Tab-separated table of C-alpha atoms in Angstrom:
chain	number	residue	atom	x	y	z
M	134	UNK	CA	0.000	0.000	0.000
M	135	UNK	CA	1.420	2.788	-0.332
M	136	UNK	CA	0.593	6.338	0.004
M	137	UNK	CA	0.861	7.422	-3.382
M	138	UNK	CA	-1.535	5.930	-6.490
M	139	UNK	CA	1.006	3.565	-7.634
M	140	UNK	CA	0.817	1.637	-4.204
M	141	UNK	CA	-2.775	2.223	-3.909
M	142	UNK	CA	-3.097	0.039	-7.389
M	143	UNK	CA	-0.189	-2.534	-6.384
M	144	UNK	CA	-1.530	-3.367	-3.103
M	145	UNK	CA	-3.869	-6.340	-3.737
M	146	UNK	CA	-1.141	-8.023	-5.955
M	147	UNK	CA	1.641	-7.501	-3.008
M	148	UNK	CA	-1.035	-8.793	-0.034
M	149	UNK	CA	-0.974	-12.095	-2.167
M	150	UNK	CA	2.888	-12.232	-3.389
M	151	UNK	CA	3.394	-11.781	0.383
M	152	UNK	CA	0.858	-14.043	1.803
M	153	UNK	CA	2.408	-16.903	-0.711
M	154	UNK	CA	6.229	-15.850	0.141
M	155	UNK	CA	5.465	-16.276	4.066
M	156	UNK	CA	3.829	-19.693	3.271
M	157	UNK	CA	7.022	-20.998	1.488
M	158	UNK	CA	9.064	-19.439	4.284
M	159	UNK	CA	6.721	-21.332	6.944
M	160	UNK	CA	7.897	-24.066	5.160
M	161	UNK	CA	11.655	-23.513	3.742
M	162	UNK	CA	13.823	-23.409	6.993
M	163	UNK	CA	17.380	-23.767	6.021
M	164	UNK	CA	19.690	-25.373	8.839
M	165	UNK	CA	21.465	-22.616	9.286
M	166	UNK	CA	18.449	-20.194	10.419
M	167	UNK	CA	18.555	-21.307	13.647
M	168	UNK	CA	22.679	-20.474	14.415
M	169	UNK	CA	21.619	-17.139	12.649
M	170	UNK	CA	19.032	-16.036	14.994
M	171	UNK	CA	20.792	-17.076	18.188
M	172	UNK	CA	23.539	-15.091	17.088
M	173	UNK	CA	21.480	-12.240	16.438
M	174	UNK	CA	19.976	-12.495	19.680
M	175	UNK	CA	22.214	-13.534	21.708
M	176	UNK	CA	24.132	-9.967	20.100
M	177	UNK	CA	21.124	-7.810	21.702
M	178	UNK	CA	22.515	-5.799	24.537
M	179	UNK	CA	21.085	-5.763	28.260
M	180	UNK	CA	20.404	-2.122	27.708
M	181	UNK	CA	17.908	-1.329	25.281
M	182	UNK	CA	14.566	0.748	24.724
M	183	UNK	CA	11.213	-0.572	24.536
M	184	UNK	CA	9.300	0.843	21.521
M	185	UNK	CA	5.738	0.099	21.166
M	186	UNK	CA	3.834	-0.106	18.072
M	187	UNK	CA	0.402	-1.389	16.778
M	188	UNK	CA	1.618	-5.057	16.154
M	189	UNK	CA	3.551	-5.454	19.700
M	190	UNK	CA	6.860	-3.822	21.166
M	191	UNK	CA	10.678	-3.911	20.603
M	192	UNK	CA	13.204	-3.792	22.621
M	193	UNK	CA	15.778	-1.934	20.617
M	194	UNK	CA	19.014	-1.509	20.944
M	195	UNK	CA	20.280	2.223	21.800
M	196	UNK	CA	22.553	2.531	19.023
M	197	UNK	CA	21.652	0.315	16.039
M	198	UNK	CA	24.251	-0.626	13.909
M	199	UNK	CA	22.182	-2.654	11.131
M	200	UNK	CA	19.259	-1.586	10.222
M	201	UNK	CA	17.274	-3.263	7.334
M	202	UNK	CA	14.173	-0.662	6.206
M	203	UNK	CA	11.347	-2.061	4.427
M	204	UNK	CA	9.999	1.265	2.996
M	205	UNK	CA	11.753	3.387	0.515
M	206	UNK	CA	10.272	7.268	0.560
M	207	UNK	CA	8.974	7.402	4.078
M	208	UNK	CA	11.719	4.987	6.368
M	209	UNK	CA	15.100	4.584	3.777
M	210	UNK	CA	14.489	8.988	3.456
M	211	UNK	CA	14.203	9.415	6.852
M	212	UNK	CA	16.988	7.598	7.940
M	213	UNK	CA	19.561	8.752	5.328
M	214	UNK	CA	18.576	12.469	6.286
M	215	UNK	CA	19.558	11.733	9.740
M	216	UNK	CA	22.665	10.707	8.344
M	217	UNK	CA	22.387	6.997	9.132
M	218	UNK	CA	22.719	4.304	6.155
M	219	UNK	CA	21.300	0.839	6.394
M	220	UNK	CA	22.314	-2.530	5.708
M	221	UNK	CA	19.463	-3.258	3.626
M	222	UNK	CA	16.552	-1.842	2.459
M	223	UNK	CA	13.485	-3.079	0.363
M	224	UNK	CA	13.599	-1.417	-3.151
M	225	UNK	CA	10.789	0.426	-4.296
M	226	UNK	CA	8.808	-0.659	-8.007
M	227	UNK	CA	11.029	1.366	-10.103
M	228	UNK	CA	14.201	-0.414	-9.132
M	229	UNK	CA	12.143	-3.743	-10.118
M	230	UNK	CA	12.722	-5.032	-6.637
M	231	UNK	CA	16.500	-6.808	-7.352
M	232	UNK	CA	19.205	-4.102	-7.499
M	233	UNK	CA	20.006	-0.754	-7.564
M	234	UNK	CA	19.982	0.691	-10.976
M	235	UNK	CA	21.469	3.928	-12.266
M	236	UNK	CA	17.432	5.699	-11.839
M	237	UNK	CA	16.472	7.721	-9.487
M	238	UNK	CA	13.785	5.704	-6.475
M	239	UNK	CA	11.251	7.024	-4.122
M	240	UNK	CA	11.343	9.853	-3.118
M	241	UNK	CA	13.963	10.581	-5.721
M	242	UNK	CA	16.928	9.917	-3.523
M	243	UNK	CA	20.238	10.354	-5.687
M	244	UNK	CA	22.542	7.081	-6.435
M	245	UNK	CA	25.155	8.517	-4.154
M	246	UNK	CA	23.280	8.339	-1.155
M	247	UNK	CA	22.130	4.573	-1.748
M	248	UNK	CA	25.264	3.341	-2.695
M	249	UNK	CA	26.124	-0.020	-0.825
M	250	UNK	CA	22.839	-0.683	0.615
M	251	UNK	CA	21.806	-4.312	-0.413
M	252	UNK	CA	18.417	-4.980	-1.773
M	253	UNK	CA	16.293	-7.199	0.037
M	254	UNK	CA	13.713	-7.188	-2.582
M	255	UNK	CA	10.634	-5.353	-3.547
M	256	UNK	CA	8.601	-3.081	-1.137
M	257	UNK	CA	5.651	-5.671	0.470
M	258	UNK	CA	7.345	-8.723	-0.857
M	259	UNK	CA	10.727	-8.402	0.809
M	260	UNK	CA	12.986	-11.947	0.867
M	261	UNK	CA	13.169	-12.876	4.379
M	262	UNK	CA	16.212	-15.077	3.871
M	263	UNK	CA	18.369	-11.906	2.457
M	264	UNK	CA	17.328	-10.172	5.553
M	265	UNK	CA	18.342	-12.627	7.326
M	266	UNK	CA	21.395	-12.948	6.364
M	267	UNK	CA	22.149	-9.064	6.884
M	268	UNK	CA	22.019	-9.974	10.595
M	269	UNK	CA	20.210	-6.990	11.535
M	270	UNK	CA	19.876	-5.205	14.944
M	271	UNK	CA	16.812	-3.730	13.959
M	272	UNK	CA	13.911	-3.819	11.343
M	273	UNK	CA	12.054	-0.663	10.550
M	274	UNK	CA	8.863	-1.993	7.884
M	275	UNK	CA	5.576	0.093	7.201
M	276	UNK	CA	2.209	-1.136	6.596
M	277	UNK	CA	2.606	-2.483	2.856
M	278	UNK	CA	5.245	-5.297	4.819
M	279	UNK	CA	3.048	-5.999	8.294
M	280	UNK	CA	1.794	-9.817	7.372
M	281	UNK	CA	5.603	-10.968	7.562
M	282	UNK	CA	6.019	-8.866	10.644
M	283	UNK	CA	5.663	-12.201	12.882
M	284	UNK	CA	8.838	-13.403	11.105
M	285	UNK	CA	10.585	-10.195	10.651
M	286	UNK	CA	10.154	-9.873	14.559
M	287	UNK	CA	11.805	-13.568	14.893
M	288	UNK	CA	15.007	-12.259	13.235
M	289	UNK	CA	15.692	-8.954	15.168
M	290	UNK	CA	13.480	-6.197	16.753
M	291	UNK	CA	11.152	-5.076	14.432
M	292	UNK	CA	9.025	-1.782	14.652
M	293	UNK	CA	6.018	-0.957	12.411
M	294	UNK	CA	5.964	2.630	11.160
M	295	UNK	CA	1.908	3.853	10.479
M	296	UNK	CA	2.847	5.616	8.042
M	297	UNK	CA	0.304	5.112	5.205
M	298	UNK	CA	-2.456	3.653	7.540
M	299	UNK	CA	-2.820	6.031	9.209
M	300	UNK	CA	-1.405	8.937	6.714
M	301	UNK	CA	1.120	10.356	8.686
M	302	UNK	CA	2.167	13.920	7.747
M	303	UNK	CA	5.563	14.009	6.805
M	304	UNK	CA	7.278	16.030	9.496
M	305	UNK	CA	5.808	13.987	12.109
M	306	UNK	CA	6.679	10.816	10.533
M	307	UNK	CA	9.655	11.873	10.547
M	308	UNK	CA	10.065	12.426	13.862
M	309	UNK	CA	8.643	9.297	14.927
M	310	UNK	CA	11.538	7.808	13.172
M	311	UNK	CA	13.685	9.789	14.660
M	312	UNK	CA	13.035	9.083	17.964
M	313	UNK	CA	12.314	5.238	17.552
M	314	UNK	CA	16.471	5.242	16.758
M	315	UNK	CA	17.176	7.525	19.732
M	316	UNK	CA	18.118	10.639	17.169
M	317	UNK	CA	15.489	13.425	18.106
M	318	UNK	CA	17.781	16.285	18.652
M	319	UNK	CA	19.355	15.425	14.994
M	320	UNK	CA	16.223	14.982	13.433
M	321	UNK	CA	14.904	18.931	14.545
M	322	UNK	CA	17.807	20.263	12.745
M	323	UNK	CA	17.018	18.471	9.581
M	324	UNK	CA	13.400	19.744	10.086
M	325	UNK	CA	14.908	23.265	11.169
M	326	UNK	CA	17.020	23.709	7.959
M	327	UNK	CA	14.530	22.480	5.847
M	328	UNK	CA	12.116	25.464	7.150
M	329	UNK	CA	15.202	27.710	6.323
M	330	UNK	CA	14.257	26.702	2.645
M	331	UNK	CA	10.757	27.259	3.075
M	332	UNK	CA	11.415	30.842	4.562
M	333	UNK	CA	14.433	31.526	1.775
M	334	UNK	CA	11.714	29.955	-0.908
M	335	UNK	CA	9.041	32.400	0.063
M	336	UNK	CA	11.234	35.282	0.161
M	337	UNK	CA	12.202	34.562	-2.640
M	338	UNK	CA	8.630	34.205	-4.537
M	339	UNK	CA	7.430	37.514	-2.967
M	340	UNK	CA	3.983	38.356	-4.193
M	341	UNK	CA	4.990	36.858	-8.267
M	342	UNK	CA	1.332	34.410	-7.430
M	343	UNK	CA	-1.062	37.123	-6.403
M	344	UNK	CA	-4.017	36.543	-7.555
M	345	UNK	CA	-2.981	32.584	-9.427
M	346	UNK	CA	-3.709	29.494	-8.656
M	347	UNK	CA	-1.634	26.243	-8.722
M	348	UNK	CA	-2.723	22.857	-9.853
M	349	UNK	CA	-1.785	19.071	-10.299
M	350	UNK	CA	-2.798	16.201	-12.227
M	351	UNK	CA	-1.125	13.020	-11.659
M	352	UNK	CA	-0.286	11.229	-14.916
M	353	UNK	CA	0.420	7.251	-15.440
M	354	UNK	CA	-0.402	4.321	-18.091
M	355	UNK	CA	-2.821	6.829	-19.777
M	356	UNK	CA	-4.763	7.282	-16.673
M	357	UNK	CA	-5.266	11.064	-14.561
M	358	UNK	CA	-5.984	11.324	-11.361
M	359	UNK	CA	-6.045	13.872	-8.203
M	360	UNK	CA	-4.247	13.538	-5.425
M	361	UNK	CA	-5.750	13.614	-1.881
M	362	UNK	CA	-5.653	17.187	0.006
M	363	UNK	CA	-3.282	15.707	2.504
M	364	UNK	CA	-0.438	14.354	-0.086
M	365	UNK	CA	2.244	14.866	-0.223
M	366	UNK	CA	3.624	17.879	-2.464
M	367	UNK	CA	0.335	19.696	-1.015
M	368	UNK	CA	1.863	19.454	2.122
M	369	UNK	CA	4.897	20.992	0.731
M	370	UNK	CA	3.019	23.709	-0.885
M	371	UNK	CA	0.795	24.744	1.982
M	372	UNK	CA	4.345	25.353	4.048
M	373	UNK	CA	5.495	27.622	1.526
M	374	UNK	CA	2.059	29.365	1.055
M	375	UNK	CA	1.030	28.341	-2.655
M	376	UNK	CA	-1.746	29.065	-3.337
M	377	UNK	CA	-3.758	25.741	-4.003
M	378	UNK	CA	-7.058	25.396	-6.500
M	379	UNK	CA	-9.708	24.953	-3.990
M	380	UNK	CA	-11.280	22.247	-5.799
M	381	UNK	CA	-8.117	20.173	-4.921
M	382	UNK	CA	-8.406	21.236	-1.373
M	383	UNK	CA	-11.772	19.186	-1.584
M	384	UNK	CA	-10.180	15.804	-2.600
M	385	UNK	CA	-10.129	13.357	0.725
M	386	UNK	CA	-8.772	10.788	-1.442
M	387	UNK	CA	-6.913	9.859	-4.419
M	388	UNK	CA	-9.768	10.328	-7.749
M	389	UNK	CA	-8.834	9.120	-11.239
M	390	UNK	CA	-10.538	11.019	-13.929
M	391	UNK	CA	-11.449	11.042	-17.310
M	392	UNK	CA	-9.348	13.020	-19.688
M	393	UNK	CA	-12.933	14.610	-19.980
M	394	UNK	CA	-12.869	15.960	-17.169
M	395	UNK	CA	-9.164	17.495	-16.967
M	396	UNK	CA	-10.689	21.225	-17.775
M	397	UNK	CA	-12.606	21.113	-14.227
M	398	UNK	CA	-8.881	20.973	-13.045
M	399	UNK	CA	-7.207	23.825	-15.023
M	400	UNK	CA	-4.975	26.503	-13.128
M	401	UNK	CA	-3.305	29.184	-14.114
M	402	UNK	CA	-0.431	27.178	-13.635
M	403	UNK	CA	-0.443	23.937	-13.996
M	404	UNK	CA	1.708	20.404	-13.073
M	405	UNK	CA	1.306	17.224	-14.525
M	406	UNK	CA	3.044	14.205	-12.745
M	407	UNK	CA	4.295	12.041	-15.138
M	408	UNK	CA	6.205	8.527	-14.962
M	409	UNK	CA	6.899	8.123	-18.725
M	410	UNK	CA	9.252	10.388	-19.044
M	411	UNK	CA	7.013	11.688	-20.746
M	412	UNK	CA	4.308	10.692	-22.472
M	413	UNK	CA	3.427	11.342	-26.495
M	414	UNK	CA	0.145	11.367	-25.961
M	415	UNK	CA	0.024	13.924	-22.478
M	416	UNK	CA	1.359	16.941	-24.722
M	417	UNK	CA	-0.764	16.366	-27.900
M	418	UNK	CA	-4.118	15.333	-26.953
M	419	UNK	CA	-6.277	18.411	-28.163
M	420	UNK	CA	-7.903	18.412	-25.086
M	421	UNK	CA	-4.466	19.521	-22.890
M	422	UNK	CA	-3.682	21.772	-25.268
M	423	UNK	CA	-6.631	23.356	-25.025
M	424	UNK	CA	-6.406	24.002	-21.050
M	425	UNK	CA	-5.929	27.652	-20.416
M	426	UNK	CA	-2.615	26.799	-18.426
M	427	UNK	CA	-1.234	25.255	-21.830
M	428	UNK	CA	-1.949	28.111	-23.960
M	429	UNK	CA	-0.367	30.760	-21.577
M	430	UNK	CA	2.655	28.584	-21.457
M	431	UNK	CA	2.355	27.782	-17.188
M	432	UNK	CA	1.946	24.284	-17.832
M	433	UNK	CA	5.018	22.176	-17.167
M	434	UNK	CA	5.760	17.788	-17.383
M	435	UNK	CA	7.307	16.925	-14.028
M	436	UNK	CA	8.869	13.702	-12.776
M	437	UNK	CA	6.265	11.937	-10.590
M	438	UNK	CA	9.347	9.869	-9.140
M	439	UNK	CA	11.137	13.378	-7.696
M	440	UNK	CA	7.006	14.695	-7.413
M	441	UNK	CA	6.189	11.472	-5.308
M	442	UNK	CA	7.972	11.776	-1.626
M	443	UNK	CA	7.589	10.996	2.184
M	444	UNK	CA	10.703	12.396	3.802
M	445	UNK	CA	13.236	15.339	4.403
M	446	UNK	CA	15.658	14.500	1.004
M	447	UNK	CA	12.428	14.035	-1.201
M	448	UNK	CA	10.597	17.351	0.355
M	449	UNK	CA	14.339	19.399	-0.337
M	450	UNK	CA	14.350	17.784	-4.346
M	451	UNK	CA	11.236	18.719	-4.557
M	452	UNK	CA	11.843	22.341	-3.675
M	453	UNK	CA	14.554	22.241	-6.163
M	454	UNK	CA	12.547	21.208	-9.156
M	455	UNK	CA	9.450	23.410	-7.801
M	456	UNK	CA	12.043	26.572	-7.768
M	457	UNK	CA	12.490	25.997	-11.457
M	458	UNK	CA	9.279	27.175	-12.434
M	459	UNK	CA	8.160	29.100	-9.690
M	460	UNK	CA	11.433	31.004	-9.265
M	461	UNK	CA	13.410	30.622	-12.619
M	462	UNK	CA	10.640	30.283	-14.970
M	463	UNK	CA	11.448	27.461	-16.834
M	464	UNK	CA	9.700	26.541	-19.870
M	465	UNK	CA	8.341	23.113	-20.302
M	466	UNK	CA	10.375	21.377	-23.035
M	467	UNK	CA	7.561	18.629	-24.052
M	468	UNK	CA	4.403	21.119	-24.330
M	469	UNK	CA	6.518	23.770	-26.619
M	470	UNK	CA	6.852	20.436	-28.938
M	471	UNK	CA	3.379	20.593	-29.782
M	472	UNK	CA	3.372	22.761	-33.101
């Protein structure tokens, strides 16, 4: 599950890849698991803290040295903002769930700061035997990974992060991370800088909007759709004081629409979150280029992958590629195509 459409559509096919992975671990136990996790536990230190969570507690240790992270934009951000890399971490559906690959993952975090993290496969269908053999000190998953938490708990402390049940905003996810690895203090200076952007950002846009208003379309395998109010890049642009079409202010949950209906969600400027990089048929359908945002030259292609965060890094990326057409004026390169 995950809080963005893409997860929202996956989820049914990763509650069954999962359900059918756990029953072939139930049944694969290699002789070697059991050295593995008396070694890992007999490694957990008489000083630890107790963190509770929906599915049980942990006993943690104070400093974790291995973490494995089963979510990619709200736990693997989080963590590599407070400066702390994992073992492992589950890879997200662009990086196909086996390696790393040279494109950018959820929420757009750059190679760089990913290199040498192993894969433990795809986000709600994560191998428990590659975890495994990461001996970690501590498992951080989130709700799209919860039916192999009984397992994942059997191999080191595991904590469940709410994040998309209960739609967590991002700065308090955040610190809920923060503080489940004993890193509070670090974590408000990540949040504290990145409100020095927001402040610098505003100053910066001075009163260039008066009077506009801002709108998004999310774009994917020929289907639109509207994000909910609480999502994230509207949580972004409410901290920096955009101002918002009210009609998206309405949505309580992700809508797809007809390409019919794409006029009722015309702005005066205008986003379209695409994964195609981009699509042929987004900037030459006659009905986008007859949107009033299109014609004035304030509609722009974005890349849903840097567009589509949950943490610090993906809410600072996406205040880089928001200043390029809020602050440098940038003209779109696909919609300019379309004579």
């Amino acid at each position: 599950m995950m809080t963005h459409r893409i997860r929202q559509l996956i989820k049914p096919f990763l509650l069954i890849a999962l359900s059918f992975l756990l029953m072939i671990a139930a049944c694969y136990k290699p002789s070697t698991q059991k050295n593995n996790l008396s070694t890992a536990q007999a490694k957990a230190t008489s000083e630890c803290r107790v963190i509770k969570h929906r599915l049980g507690e942990a006993c943690i240790p104070l400093e974790p040295q291995r973490i494995v992270v089963l979510d990619v934009p709200a736990i693997l951000d989080s963590l590599l903002a407070l400066g702390i890399k994992p073992v492992g971490t589950a890879v997200d559906h662009f990086g196909i769930g086996e390696r790393w690959s040279g494109k950018r993952f959820f929420p757009a975090l750059l190679p760089e700061l990913v290199a040498g993290i192993e894969s433990v496969g795809a986000e709600g269908t994560p191998s428990l035997e590659k975890i495994l053999k990461l001996k970690p000190d501590l498992i951080l998953l989130a709700n799209q990974s919860e039916l192999a938490y009984p397992q994942l708990s059997k191999i080191a402390p595991a904590v469940l992060i709410d994040t998309w049940k209960d739609r967590i905003p991002i700065k308090e996810n955040f610190r809920q991370i923060a503080k489940t690895i004993g890193k509070e203090k670090e974590g408000e200076k990540v949040l504290a800088q990145y409100q020095e952007r927001v402040s610098k950002f505003k100053n910066q846009l001075g009163d260039r909007l008066r009077g506009l208003e801002i709108s998004v379309i999310g774009y994917y395998e020929n289907q639109f759709d509207i994000s909910r109010n609480s999502s994230h890049y509207h949580q972004v642009f409410q901290d920096i004081d955009l101002p918002i079409k009210p009609i998206l202010l309405k949505q309580e949950n992700h809508t797809q629409i007809s390409i019919e209906k794409i006029s009722d969600f015309d702005a005066d400027i205008l986003f379209f979150t695409d994964y195609n990089n981009p699509s042929p048929h987004l900037y030459q359908n006659p009905l986008i280029l007859s949107l009033k945002a299109v014609k004035n030259g304030r509609a722009y292609i974005v890349d849903g992958r840097v567009w589509d965060f949950y943490g610090p890094i993906g809410m600072n990326l996406f205040l880089d590629d928001l200043s390029k057409y809020l602050l440098e004026a940038k003209q779109d390169p696909y919609f300019s195509r379309r004579n």
